[in-house]
Amino acid sequence: MLGTLKAKKVAVLHDKQDYGRGFAEFAKKFIDASGGKGQVVLFEGITPGAVDYSAVIQKVRQSGAEAVIYGGYHPEASKLVMGMRKKKLDVPFVSDDGVKDDTFIKVAGPFAEGVYASGPRDTSTNPLTVAAVAAHRAAHGGDPGAFYLNAWAGMQALLNAIAKAGGTDQAAVAKALRSEWVETPLGRIRFDARGDAEGVGSRCTGSSRAPTSR
């Protein structure tokens, strides 16, 4: 992003929740380790559901930020983008897949134009993804929602961990989630100590059948 958008000074905002703050902390860590290619000039949490974000937008302006990275979901992202554009703060706005929702575009309207949103690696050719999507279409007559594969992969991993743990003991299941790799529509994954998935986007070595608990 730093090179593509030619932005060196970056304001990093988040909604103070695990997902949004985690994304923001990752972005800050990446920029801090860029060897001087970028600088975080503002790291700020906002209050989800607030009516107005003028105060934090003013902080962004005063920081001299040349781009904004936001960790959170589309309701707050749309308000931030609209507020920034109405106040003539026309720096690039970058967010996560929490804004990849049609509602964001409907609410933000023309102000949604040019917003960048990150997302997971493309796993559409993963045989388990193909099978999972086909199963959804057969059962419901349409394409699945944005987080369908994430939910399926999460349940796949949980069922696998329960099977490996030999029961539902919390400590044993948690250990299995962190130590046992499982083939899912998102790739061959397991979870780190923070609960973040490792291996997302990796090549699947399993069959083309829909995921099961086995």
mmCIF file with all atom_site columns, C-alpha atoms in Angstrom:
data_model
loop_
_atom_site.group_PDB
_atom_site.id
_atom_site.type_symbol
_atom_site.label_atom_id
_atom_site.label_alt_id
_atom_site.label_comp_id
_atom_site.label_asym_id
_atom_site.label_entity_id
_atom_site.label_seq_id
_atom_site.pdbx_PDB_ins_code
_atom_site.Cartn_x
_atom_site.Cartn_y
_atom_site.Cartn_z
_atom_site.occupancy
_atom_site.B_iso_or_equiv
_atom_site.pdbx_formal_charge
_atom_site.auth_seq_id
_atom_site.auth_comp_id
_atom_site.auth_asym_id
_atom_site.auth_atom_id
_atom_site.pdbx_PDB_model_num
ATOM 1   C CA . MET A 1 1   ? 0.000   0.000   0.000  1.00 0.00 ? 1   MET A CA 1
ATOM 2   C CA . LEU A 1 2   ? 2.754   2.438   0.916  1.00 0.00 ? 2   LEU A CA 1
ATOM 3   C CA . GLY A 1 3   ? 4.239   2.209   -2.567 1.00 0.00 ? 3   GLY A CA 1
ATOM 4   C CA . THR A 1 4   ? 1.039   1.883   -4.592 1.00 0.00 ? 4   THR A CA 1
ATOM 5   C CA . LEU A 1 5   ? -0.715  4.809   -2.929 1.00 0.00 ? 5   LEU A CA 1
ATOM 6   C CA . LYS A 1 6   ? 2.504   6.791   -2.443 1.00 0.00 ? 6   LYS A CA 1
ATOM 7   C CA . ALA A 1 7   ? 1.579   7.368   1.179  1.00 0.00 ? 7   ALA A CA 1
ATOM 8   C CA . LYS A 1 8   ? 4.298   7.580   3.803  1.00 0.00 ? 8   LYS A CA 1
ATOM 9   C CA . LYS A 1 9   ? 2.345   9.066   6.711  1.00 0.00 ? 9   LYS A CA 1
ATOM 10  C CA . VAL A 1 10  ? -0.542  6.823   7.759  1.00 0.00 ? 10  VAL A CA 1
ATOM 11  C CA . ALA A 1 11  ? -3.335  7.205   10.314 1.00 0.00 ? 11  ALA A CA 1
ATOM 12  C CA . VAL A 1 12  ? -4.461  3.843   11.682 1.00 0.00 ? 12  VAL A CA 1
ATOM 13  C CA . LEU A 1 13  ? -7.937  3.710   13.217 1.00 0.00 ? 13  LEU A CA 1
ATOM 14  C CA . HIS A 1 14  ? -9.885  0.835   14.754 1.00 0.00 ? 14  HIS A CA 1
ATOM 15  C CA . ASP A 1 15  ? -13.178 0.106   16.516 1.00 0.00 ? 15  ASP A CA 1
ATOM 16  C CA . LYS A 1 16  ? -11.574 -1.168  19.762 1.00 0.00 ? 16  LYS A CA 1
ATOM 17  C CA . GLN A 1 17  ? -12.886 -4.694  19.117 1.00 0.00 ? 17  GLN A CA 1
ATOM 18  C CA . ASP A 1 18  ? -10.818 -7.845  18.677 1.00 0.00 ? 18  ASP A CA 1
ATOM 19  C CA . TYR A 1 19  ? -11.191 -8.048  14.905 1.00 0.00 ? 19  TYR A CA 1
ATOM 20  C CA . GLY A 1 20  ? -10.755 -4.362  14.127 1.00 0.00 ? 20  GLY A CA 1
ATOM 21  C CA . ARG A 1 21  ? -8.005  -3.685  16.640 1.00 0.00 ? 21  ARG A CA 1
ATOM 22  C CA . GLY A 1 22  ? -6.170  -6.845  15.551 1.00 0.00 ? 22  GLY A CA 1
ATOM 23  C CA . PHE A 1 23  ? -6.217  -5.668  11.943 1.00 0.00 ? 23  PHE A CA 1
ATOM 24  C CA . ALA A 1 24  ? -5.023  -2.209  12.987 1.00 0.00 ? 24  ALA A CA 1
ATOM 25  C CA . GLU A 1 25  ? -2.214  -3.586  15.147 1.00 0.00 ? 25  GLU A CA 1
ATOM 26  C CA . PHE A 1 26  ? -1.065  -5.810  12.283 1.00 0.00 ? 26  PHE A CA 1
ATOM 27  C CA . ALA A 1 27  ? -1.049  -2.819  9.920  1.00 0.00 ? 27  ALA A CA 1
ATOM 28  C CA . LYS A 1 28  ? 0.905   -0.720  12.423 1.00 0.00 ? 28  LYS A CA 1
ATOM 29  C CA . LYS A 1 29  ? 3.420   -3.504  12.969 1.00 0.00 ? 29  LYS A CA 1
ATOM 30  C CA . PHE A 1 30  ? 3.907   -3.865  9.206  1.00 0.00 ? 30  PHE A CA 1
ATOM 31  C CA . ILE A 1 31  ? 4.414   -0.107  8.727  1.00 0.00 ? 31  ILE A CA 1
ATOM 32  C CA . ASP A 1 32  ? 6.747   0.169   11.724 1.00 0.00 ? 32  ASP A CA 1
ATOM 33  C CA . ALA A 1 33  ? 8.876   -2.609  10.229 1.00 0.00 ? 33  ALA A CA 1
ATOM 34  C CA . SER A 1 34  ? 8.987   -1.029  6.762  1.00 0.00 ? 34  SER A CA 1
ATOM 35  C CA . GLY A 1 35  ? 12.421  0.435   7.274  1.00 0.00 ? 35  GLY A CA 1
ATOM 36  C CA . GLY A 1 36  ? 11.320  4.033   7.107  1.00 0.00 ? 36  GLY A CA 1
ATOM 37  C CA . LYS A 1 37  ? 9.090   3.606   4.067  1.00 0.00 ? 37  LYS A CA 1
ATOM 38  C CA . GLY A 1 38  ? 6.093   4.462   6.201  1.00 0.00 ? 38  GLY A CA 1
ATOM 39  C CA . GLN A 1 39  ? 5.207   6.106   9.494  1.00 0.00 ? 39  GLN A CA 1
ATOM 40  C CA . VAL A 1 40  ? 2.142   5.724   11.690 1.00 0.00 ? 40  VAL A CA 1
ATOM 41  C CA . VAL A 1 41  ? 1.298   9.319   12.645 1.00 0.00 ? 41  VAL A CA 1
ATOM 42  C CA . LEU A 1 42  ? -1.929  8.445   14.470 1.00 0.00 ? 42  LEU A CA 1
ATOM 43  C CA . PHE A 1 43  ? -3.156  5.239   16.135 1.00 0.00 ? 43  PHE A CA 1
ATOM 44  C CA . GLU A 1 44  ? -6.640  5.785   17.497 1.00 0.00 ? 44  GLU A CA 1
ATOM 45  C CA . GLY A 1 45  ? -9.682  3.798   18.609 1.00 0.00 ? 45  GLY A CA 1
ATOM 46  C CA . ILE A 1 46  ? -13.198 5.003   17.843 1.00 0.00 ? 46  ILE A CA 1
ATOM 47  C CA . THR A 1 47  ? -16.496 4.230   19.553 1.00 0.00 ? 47  THR A CA 1
ATOM 48  C CA . PRO A 1 48  ? -18.680 1.850   17.518 1.00 0.00 ? 48  PRO A CA 1
ATOM 49  C CA . GLY A 1 49  ? -22.141 3.191   16.828 1.00 0.00 ? 49  GLY A CA 1
ATOM 50  C CA . ALA A 1 50  ? -21.273 6.841   17.399 1.00 0.00 ? 50  ALA A CA 1
ATOM 51  C CA . VAL A 1 51  ? -23.357 9.315   15.420 1.00 0.00 ? 51  VAL A CA 1
ATOM 52  C CA . ASP A 1 52  ? -20.425 11.479  14.386 1.00 0.00 ? 52  ASP A CA 1
ATOM 53  C CA . TYR A 1 53  ? -16.671 11.014  14.018 1.00 0.00 ? 53  TYR A CA 1
ATOM 54  C CA . SER A 1 54  ? -15.712 14.643  13.416 1.00 0.00 ? 54  SER A CA 1
ATOM 55  C CA . ALA A 1 55  ? -13.255 14.672  16.338 1.00 0.00 ? 55  ALA A CA 1
ATOM 56  C CA . VAL A 1 56  ? -11.165 11.768  15.078 1.00 0.00 ? 56  VAL A CA 1
ATOM 57  C CA . ILE A 1 57  ? -11.367 13.061  11.505 1.00 0.00 ? 57  ILE A CA 1
ATOM 58  C CA . GLN A 1 58  ? -9.913  16.344  12.747 1.00 0.00 ? 58  GLN A CA 1
ATOM 59  C CA . LYS A 1 59  ? -7.101  14.394  14.428 1.00 0.00 ? 59  LYS A CA 1
ATOM 60  C CA . VAL A 1 60  ? -6.401  12.652  11.113 1.00 0.00 ? 60  VAL A CA 1
ATOM 61  C CA . ARG A 1 61  ? -6.180  16.009  9.375  1.00 0.00 ? 61  ARG A CA 1
ATOM 62  C CA . GLN A 1 62  ? -3.895  17.462  12.043 1.00 0.00 ? 62  GLN A CA 1
ATOM 63  C CA . SER A 1 63  ? -1.622  14.409  11.901 1.00 0.00 ? 63  SER A CA 1
ATOM 64  C CA . GLY A 1 64  ? -0.796  15.108  8.270  1.00 0.00 ? 64  GLY A CA 1
ATOM 65  C CA . ALA A 1 65  ? -1.746  11.549  7.297  1.00 0.00 ? 65  ALA A CA 1
ATOM 66  C CA . GLU A 1 66  ? -1.571  10.768  3.599  1.00 0.00 ? 66  GLU A CA 1
ATOM 67  C CA . ALA A 1 67  ? -3.742  7.648   3.974  1.00 0.00 ? 67  ALA A CA 1
ATOM 68  C CA . VAL A 1 68  ? -6.095  6.115   6.533  1.00 0.00 ? 68  VAL A CA 1
ATOM 69  C CA . ILE A 1 69  ? -6.237  2.451   7.491  1.00 0.00 ? 69  ILE A CA 1
ATOM 70  C CA . TYR A 1 70  ? -9.349  1.380   9.399  1.00 0.00 ? 70  TYR A CA 1
ATOM 71  C CA . GLY A 1 71  ? -9.910  -1.881  11.251 1.00 0.00 ? 71  GLY A CA 1
ATOM 72  C CA . GLY A 1 72  ? -13.588 -2.591  11.854 1.00 0.00 ? 72  GLY A CA 1
ATOM 73  C CA . TYR A 1 73  ? -16.919 -3.014  10.141 1.00 0.00 ? 73  TYR A CA 1
ATOM 74  C CA . HIS A 1 74  ? -18.921 -1.220  7.461  1.00 0.00 ? 74  HIS A CA 1
ATOM 75  C CA . PRO A 1 75  ? -21.302 0.895   9.614  1.00 0.00 ? 75  PRO A CA 1
ATOM 76  C CA . GLU A 1 76  ? -18.449 2.889   11.143 1.00 0.00 ? 76  GLU A CA 1
ATOM 77  C CA . ALA A 1 77  ? -16.348 2.776   7.966  1.00 0.00 ? 77  ALA A CA 1
ATOM 78  C CA . SER A 1 78  ? -19.131 4.376   5.941  1.00 0.00 ? 78  SER A CA 1
ATOM 79  C CA . LYS A 1 79  ? -19.508 7.192   8.485  1.00 0.00 ? 79  LYS A CA 1
ATOM 80  C CA . LEU A 1 80  ? -15.761 7.787   8.542  1.00 0.00 ? 80  LEU A CA 1
ATOM 81  C CA . VAL A 1 81  ? -15.470 7.908   4.758  1.00 0.00 ? 81  VAL A CA 1
ATOM 82  C CA . MET A 1 82  ? -18.489 10.174  4.384  1.00 0.00 ? 82  MET A CA 1
ATOM 83  C CA . GLY A 1 83  ? -17.226 12.487  7.115  1.00 0.00 ? 83  GLY A CA 1
ATOM 84  C CA . MET A 1 84  ? -13.747 12.663  5.637  1.00 0.00 ? 84  MET A CA 1
ATOM 85  C CA . ARG A 1 85  ? -14.961 13.429  2.131  1.00 0.00 ? 85  ARG A CA 1
ATOM 86  C CA . LYS A 1 86  ? -17.470 16.035  3.292  1.00 0.00 ? 86  LYS A CA 1
ATOM 87  C CA . LYS A 1 87  ? -14.655 17.766  5.159  1.00 0.00 ? 87  LYS A CA 1
ATOM 88  C CA . LYS A 1 88  ? -12.517 17.674  2.006  1.00 0.00 ? 88  LYS A CA 1
ATOM 89  C CA . LEU A 1 89  ? -10.082 15.153  3.473  1.00 0.00 ? 89  LEU A CA 1
ATOM 90  C CA . ASP A 1 90  ? -9.458  13.221  0.275  1.00 0.00 ? 90  ASP A CA 1
ATOM 91  C CA . VAL A 1 91  ? -6.680  10.842  1.338  1.00 0.00 ? 91  VAL A CA 1
ATOM 92  C CA . PRO A 1 92  ? -6.985  7.124   0.435  1.00 0.00 ? 92  PRO A CA 1
ATOM 93  C CA . PHE A 1 93  ? -9.102  5.018   2.798  1.00 0.00 ? 93  PHE A CA 1
ATOM 94  C CA . VAL A 1 94  ? -8.054  1.392   3.306  1.00 0.00 ? 94  VAL A CA 1
ATOM 95  C CA . SER A 1 95  ? -9.993  -1.142  5.364  1.00 0.00 ? 95  SER A CA 1
ATOM 96  C CA . ASP A 1 96  ? -10.578 -4.856  5.848  1.00 0.00 ? 96  ASP A CA 1
ATOM 97  C CA . ASP A 1 97  ? -13.116 -7.392  4.607  1.00 0.00 ? 97  ASP A CA 1
ATOM 98  C CA . GLY A 1 98  ? -15.489 -6.086  7.291  1.00 0.00 ? 98  GLY A CA 1
ATOM 99  C CA . VAL A 1 99  ? -16.415 -3.365  4.780  1.00 0.00 ? 99  VAL A CA 1
ATOM 100 C CA . LYS A 1 100 ? -16.844 -5.735  1.843  1.00 0.00 ? 100 LYS A CA 1
ATOM 101 C CA . ASP A 1 101 ? -20.598 -5.555  2.130  1.00 0.00 ? 101 ASP A CA 1
ATOM 102 C CA . ASP A 1 102 ? -23.202 -4.086  -0.194 1.00 0.00 ? 102 ASP A CA 1
ATOM 103 C CA . THR A 1 103 ? -24.555 -2.068  2.732  1.00 0.00 ? 103 THR A CA 1
ATOM 104 C CA . PHE A 1 104 ? -21.300 -0.109  2.868  1.00 0.00 ? 104 PHE A CA 1
ATOM 105 C CA . ILE A 1 105 ? -21.780 1.015   -0.730 1.00 0.00 ? 105 ILE A CA 1
ATOM 106 C CA . LYS A 1 106 ? -25.472 1.780   -0.189 1.00 0.00 ? 106 LYS A CA 1
ATOM 107 C CA . VAL A 1 107 ? -24.787 3.907   2.888  1.00 0.00 ? 107 VAL A CA 1
ATOM 108 C CA . ALA A 1 108 ? -21.604 5.626   1.730  1.00 0.00 ? 108 ALA A CA 1
ATOM 109 C CA . GLY A 1 109 ? -22.983 6.111   -1.786 1.00 0.00 ? 109 GLY A CA 1
ATOM 110 C CA . PRO A 1 110 ? -20.583 8.032   -4.057 1.00 0.00 ? 110 PRO A CA 1
ATOM 111 C CA . PHE A 1 111 ? -18.153 8.397   -1.159 1.00 0.00 ? 111 PHE A CA 1
ATOM 112 C CA . ALA A 1 112 ? -17.474 4.645   -1.368 1.00 0.00 ? 112 ALA A CA 1
ATOM 113 C CA . GLU A 1 113 ? -15.738 5.180   -4.701 1.00 0.00 ? 113 GLU A CA 1
ATOM 114 C CA . GLY A 1 114 ? -12.014 4.513   -4.422 1.00 0.00 ? 114 GLY A CA 1
ATOM 115 C CA . VAL A 1 115 ? -12.106 2.797   -1.013 1.00 0.00 ? 115 VAL A CA 1
ATOM 116 C CA . TYR A 1 116 ? -9.691  -0.126  -0.706 1.00 0.00 ? 116 TYR A CA 1
ATOM 117 C CA . ALA A 1 117 ? -10.703 -3.296  1.161  1.00 0.00 ? 117 ALA A CA 1
ATOM 118 C CA . SER A 1 118 ? -8.411  -6.190  1.962  1.00 0.00 ? 118 SER A CA 1
ATOM 119 C CA . GLY A 1 119 ? -9.536  -9.788  1.904  1.00 0.00 ? 119 GLY A CA 1
ATOM 120 C CA . PRO A 1 120 ? -8.292  -13.344 2.211  1.00 0.00 ? 120 PRO A CA 1
ATOM 121 C CA . ARG A 1 121 ? -6.395  -15.059 -0.541 1.00 0.00 ? 121 ARG A CA 1
ATOM 122 C CA . ASP A 1 122 ? -8.436  -16.432 -3.408 1.00 0.00 ? 122 ASP A CA 1
ATOM 123 C CA . THR A 1 123 ? -9.317  -20.057 -2.649 1.00 0.00 ? 123 THR A CA 1
ATOM 124 C CA . SER A 1 124 ? -11.992 -20.417 -5.318 1.00 0.00 ? 124 SER A CA 1
ATOM 125 C CA . THR A 1 125 ? -10.097 -23.254 -7.037 1.00 0.00 ? 125 THR A CA 1
ATOM 126 C CA . ASN A 1 126 ? -9.610  -25.210 -3.810 1.00 0.00 ? 126 ASN A CA 1
ATOM 127 C CA . PRO A 1 127 ? -11.518 -28.494 -4.380 1.00 0.00 ? 127 PRO A CA 1
ATOM 128 C CA . LEU A 1 128 ? -13.131 -28.212 -0.943 1.00 0.00 ? 128 LEU A CA 1
ATOM 129 C CA . THR A 1 129 ? -14.280 -24.672 -1.753 1.00 0.00 ? 129 THR A CA 1
ATOM 130 C CA . VAL A 1 130 ? -15.795 -25.822 -5.029 1.00 0.00 ? 130 VAL A CA 1
ATOM 131 C CA . ALA A 1 131 ? -17.618 -28.632 -3.230 1.00 0.00 ? 131 ALA A CA 1
ATOM 132 C CA . ALA A 1 132 ? -18.805 -26.398 -0.370 1.00 0.00 ? 132 ALA A CA 1
ATOM 133 C CA . VAL A 1 133 ? -20.201 -23.755 -2.721 1.00 0.00 ? 133 VAL A CA 1
ATOM 134 C CA . ALA A 1 134 ? -21.885 -26.434 -4.824 1.00 0.00 ? 134 ALA A CA 1
ATOM 135 C CA . ALA A 1 135 ? -23.482 -27.891 -1.685 1.00 0.00 ? 135 ALA A CA 1
ATOM 136 C CA . HIS A 1 136 ? -24.860 -24.473 -0.743 1.00 0.00 ? 136 HIS A CA 1
ATOM 137 C CA . ARG A 1 137 ? -26.277 -23.889 -4.202 1.00 0.00 ? 137 ARG A CA 1
ATOM 138 C CA . ALA A 1 138 ? -27.914 -27.293 -4.196 1.00 0.00 ? 138 ALA A CA 1
ATOM 139 C CA . ALA A 1 139 ? -29.455 -26.767 -0.767 1.00 0.00 ? 139 ALA A CA 1
ATOM 140 C CA . HIS A 1 140 ? -30.455 -23.100 -1.031 1.00 0.00 ? 140 HIS A CA 1
ATOM 141 C CA . GLY A 1 141 ? -30.596 -22.314 -4.746 1.00 0.00 ? 141 GLY A CA 1
ATOM 142 C CA . GLY A 1 142 ? -28.064 -19.496 -4.674 1.00 0.00 ? 142 GLY A CA 1
ATOM 143 C CA . ASP A 1 143 ? -24.532 -18.423 -3.891 1.00 0.00 ? 143 ASP A CA 1
ATOM 144 C CA . PRO A 1 144 ? -23.403 -18.296 -0.249 1.00 0.00 ? 144 PRO A CA 1
ATOM 145 C CA . GLY A 1 145 ? -22.733 -15.107 1.697  1.00 0.00 ? 145 GLY A CA 1
ATOM 146 C CA . ALA A 1 146 ? -19.426 -13.368 2.250  1.00 0.00 ? 146 ALA A CA 1
ATOM 147 C CA . PHE A 1 147 ? -18.357 -15.343 5.334  1.00 0.00 ? 147 PHE A CA 1
ATOM 148 C CA . TYR A 1 148 ? -19.832 -18.717 4.431  1.00 0.00 ? 148 TYR A CA 1
ATOM 149 C CA . LEU A 1 149 ? -16.463 -20.353 3.776  1.00 0.00 ? 149 LEU A CA 1
ATOM 150 C CA . ASN A 1 150 ? -14.985 -18.872 6.961  1.00 0.00 ? 150 ASN A CA 1
ATOM 151 C CA . ALA A 1 151 ? -17.831 -20.306 9.012  1.00 0.00 ? 151 ALA A CA 1
ATOM 152 C CA . TRP A 1 152 ? -17.553 -23.684 7.296  1.00 0.00 ? 152 TRP A CA 1
ATOM 153 C CA . ALA A 1 153 ? -13.789 -23.801 7.810  1.00 0.00 ? 153 ALA A CA 1
ATOM 154 C CA . GLY A 1 154 ? -14.160 -22.776 11.454 1.00 0.00 ? 154 GLY A CA 1
ATOM 155 C CA . MET A 1 155 ? -16.695 -25.522 12.119 1.00 0.00 ? 155 MET A CA 1
ATOM 156 C CA . GLN A 1 156 ? -14.531 -28.000 10.208 1.00 0.00 ? 156 GLN A CA 1
ATOM 157 C CA . ALA A 1 157 ? -11.570 -27.110 12.434 1.00 0.00 ? 157 ALA A CA 1
ATOM 158 C CA . LEU A 1 158 ? -13.661 -27.317 15.610 1.00 0.00 ? 158 LEU A CA 1
ATOM 159 C CA . LEU A 1 159 ? -15.137 -30.716 14.773 1.00 0.00 ? 159 LEU A CA 1
ATOM 160 C CA . ASN A 1 160 ? -11.685 -31.992 13.873 1.00 0.00 ? 160 ASN A CA 1
ATOM 161 C CA . ALA A 1 161 ? -10.290 -30.707 17.180 1.00 0.00 ? 161 ALA A CA 1
ATOM 162 C CA . ILE A 1 162 ? -13.086 -32.372 19.164 1.00 0.00 ? 162 ILE A CA 1
ATOM 163 C CA . ALA A 1 163 ? -12.388 -35.639 17.365 1.00 0.00 ? 163 ALA A CA 1
ATOM 164 C CA . LYS A 1 164 ? -8.637  -35.346 18.035 1.00 0.00 ? 164 LYS A CA 1
ATOM 165 C CA . ALA A 1 165 ? -9.243  -34.392 21.683 1.00 0.00 ? 165 ALA A CA 1
ATOM 166 C CA . GLY A 1 166 ? -11.607 -37.310 22.156 1.00 0.00 ? 166 GLY A CA 1
ATOM 167 C CA . GLY A 1 167 ? -14.268 -35.064 23.666 1.00 0.00 ? 167 GLY A CA 1
ATOM 168 C CA . THR A 1 168 ? -15.216 -31.493 24.414 1.00 0.00 ? 168 THR A CA 1
ATOM 169 C CA . ASP A 1 169 ? -12.797 -30.705 27.234 1.00 0.00 ? 169 ASP A CA 1
ATOM 170 C CA . GLN A 1 170 ? -11.955 -27.041 26.635 1.00 0.00 ? 170 GLN A CA 1
ATOM 171 C CA . ALA A 1 171 ? -8.211  -27.284 27.229 1.00 0.00 ? 171 ALA A CA 1
ATOM 172 C CA . ALA A 1 172 ? -7.867  -30.390 25.072 1.00 0.00 ? 172 ALA A CA 1
ATOM 173 C CA . VAL A 1 173 ? -9.901  -28.889 22.224 1.00 0.00 ? 173 VAL A CA 1
ATOM 174 C CA . ALA A 1 174 ? -7.901  -25.649 22.370 1.00 0.00 ? 174 ALA A CA 1
ATOM 175 C CA . LYS A 1 175 ? -4.655  -27.613 22.224 1.00 0.00 ? 175 LYS A CA 1
ATOM 176 C CA . ALA A 1 176 ? -5.880  -29.562 19.216 1.00 0.00 ? 176 ALA A CA 1
ATOM 177 C CA . LEU A 1 177 ? -6.978  -26.377 17.422 1.00 0.00 ? 177 LEU A CA 1
ATOM 178 C CA . ARG A 1 178 ? -3.445  -25.030 17.802 1.00 0.00 ? 178 ARG A CA 1
ATOM 179 C CA . SER A 1 179 ? -1.552  -28.212 16.981 1.00 0.00 ? 179 SER A CA 1
ATOM 180 C CA . GLU A 1 180 ? -3.658  -30.137 14.461 1.00 0.00 ? 180 GLU A CA 1
ATOM 181 C CA . TRP A 1 181 ? -3.783  -29.111 10.814 1.00 0.00 ? 181 TRP A CA 1
ATOM 182 C CA . VAL A 1 182 ? -7.085  -29.647 9.034  1.00 0.00 ? 182 VAL A CA 1
ATOM 183 C CA . GLU A 1 183 ? -8.072  -29.375 5.378  1.00 0.00 ? 183 GLU A CA 1
ATOM 184 C CA . THR A 1 184 ? -10.777 -26.737 4.855  1.00 0.00 ? 184 THR A CA 1
ATOM 185 C CA . PRO A 1 185 ? -12.196 -24.606 2.024  1.00 0.00 ? 185 PRO A CA 1
ATOM 186 C CA . LEU A 1 186 ? -9.751  -21.892 3.112  1.00 0.00 ? 186 LEU A CA 1
ATOM 187 C CA . GLY A 1 187 ? -6.724  -24.148 2.962  1.00 0.00 ? 187 GLY A CA 1
ATOM 188 C CA . ARG A 1 188 ? -4.857  -26.374 5.389  1.00 0.00 ? 188 ARG A CA 1
ATOM 189 C CA . ILE A 1 189 ? -5.184  -24.468 8.655  1.00 0.00 ? 189 ILE A CA 1
ATOM 190 C CA . ARG A 1 190 ? -4.605  -24.467 12.380 1.00 0.00 ? 190 ARG A CA 1
ATOM 191 C CA . PHE A 1 191 ? -4.694  -21.642 14.937 1.00 0.00 ? 191 PHE A CA 1
ATOM 192 C CA . ASP A 1 192 ? -1.955  -19.716 16.721 1.00 0.00 ? 192 ASP A CA 1
ATOM 193 C CA . ALA A 1 193 ? -1.898  -18.693 20.375 1.00 0.00 ? 193 ALA A CA 1
ATOM 194 C CA . ARG A 1 194 ? -4.028  -15.609 19.652 1.00 0.00 ? 194 ARG A CA 1
ATOM 195 C CA . GLY A 1 195 ? -6.662  -17.640 17.841 1.00 0.00 ? 195 GLY A CA 1
ATOM 196 C CA . ASP A 1 196 ? -5.708  -16.391 14.378 1.00 0.00 ? 196 ASP A CA 1
ATOM 197 C CA . ALA A 1 197 ? -5.780  -18.947 11.575 1.00 0.00 ? 197 ALA A CA 1
ATOM 198 C CA . GLU A 1 198 ? -2.465  -20.039 10.066 1.00 0.00 ? 198 GLU A CA 1
ATOM 199 C CA . GLY A 1 199 ? -2.275  -21.443 6.547  1.00 0.00 ? 199 GLY A CA 1
ATOM 200 C CA . VAL A 1 200 ? -5.261  -19.593 5.063  1.00 0.00 ? 200 VAL A CA 1
ATOM 201 C CA . GLY A 1 201 ? -4.863  -19.645 1.297  1.00 0.00 ? 201 GLY A CA 1
ATOM 202 C CA . SER A 1 202 ? -2.535  -22.643 1.323  1.00 0.00 ? 202 SER A CA 1
ATOM 203 C CA . ARG A 1 203 ? -2.966  -25.335 -1.264 1.00 0.00 ? 203 ARG A CA 1
ATOM 204 C CA . CYS A 1 204 ? -5.445  -28.033 -0.352 1.00 0.00 ? 204 CYS A CA 1
ATOM 205 C CA . THR A 1 205 ? -4.224  -31.613 -0.551 1.00 0.00 ? 205 THR A CA 1
ATOM 206 C CA . GLY A 1 206 ? -7.581  -33.215 0.231  1.00 0.00 ? 206 GLY A CA 1
ATOM 207 C CA . SER A 1 207 ? -10.298 -34.593 -1.985 1.00 0.00 ? 207 SER A CA 1
ATOM 208 C CA . SER A 1 208 ? -12.925 -32.625 -3.849 1.00 0.00 ? 208 SER A CA 1
ATOM 209 C CA . ARG A 1 209 ? -15.719 -33.737 -1.518 1.00 0.00 ? 209 ARG A CA 1
ATOM 210 C CA . ALA A 1 210 ? -17.535 -31.209 0.614  1.00 0.00 ? 210 ALA A CA 1
ATOM 211 C CA . PRO A 1 211 ? -15.920 -30.828 4.066  1.00 0.00 ? 211 PRO A CA 1
ATOM 212 C CA . THR A 1 212 ? -17.072 -33.201 6.782  1.00 0.00 ? 212 THR A CA 1
ATOM 213 C CA . SER A 1 213 ? -16.189 -33.663 10.422 1.00 0.00 ? 213 SER A CA 1
ATOM 214 C CA . ARG A 1 214 ? -13.917 -36.566 9.672  1.00 0.00 ? 214 ARG A CA 1
#
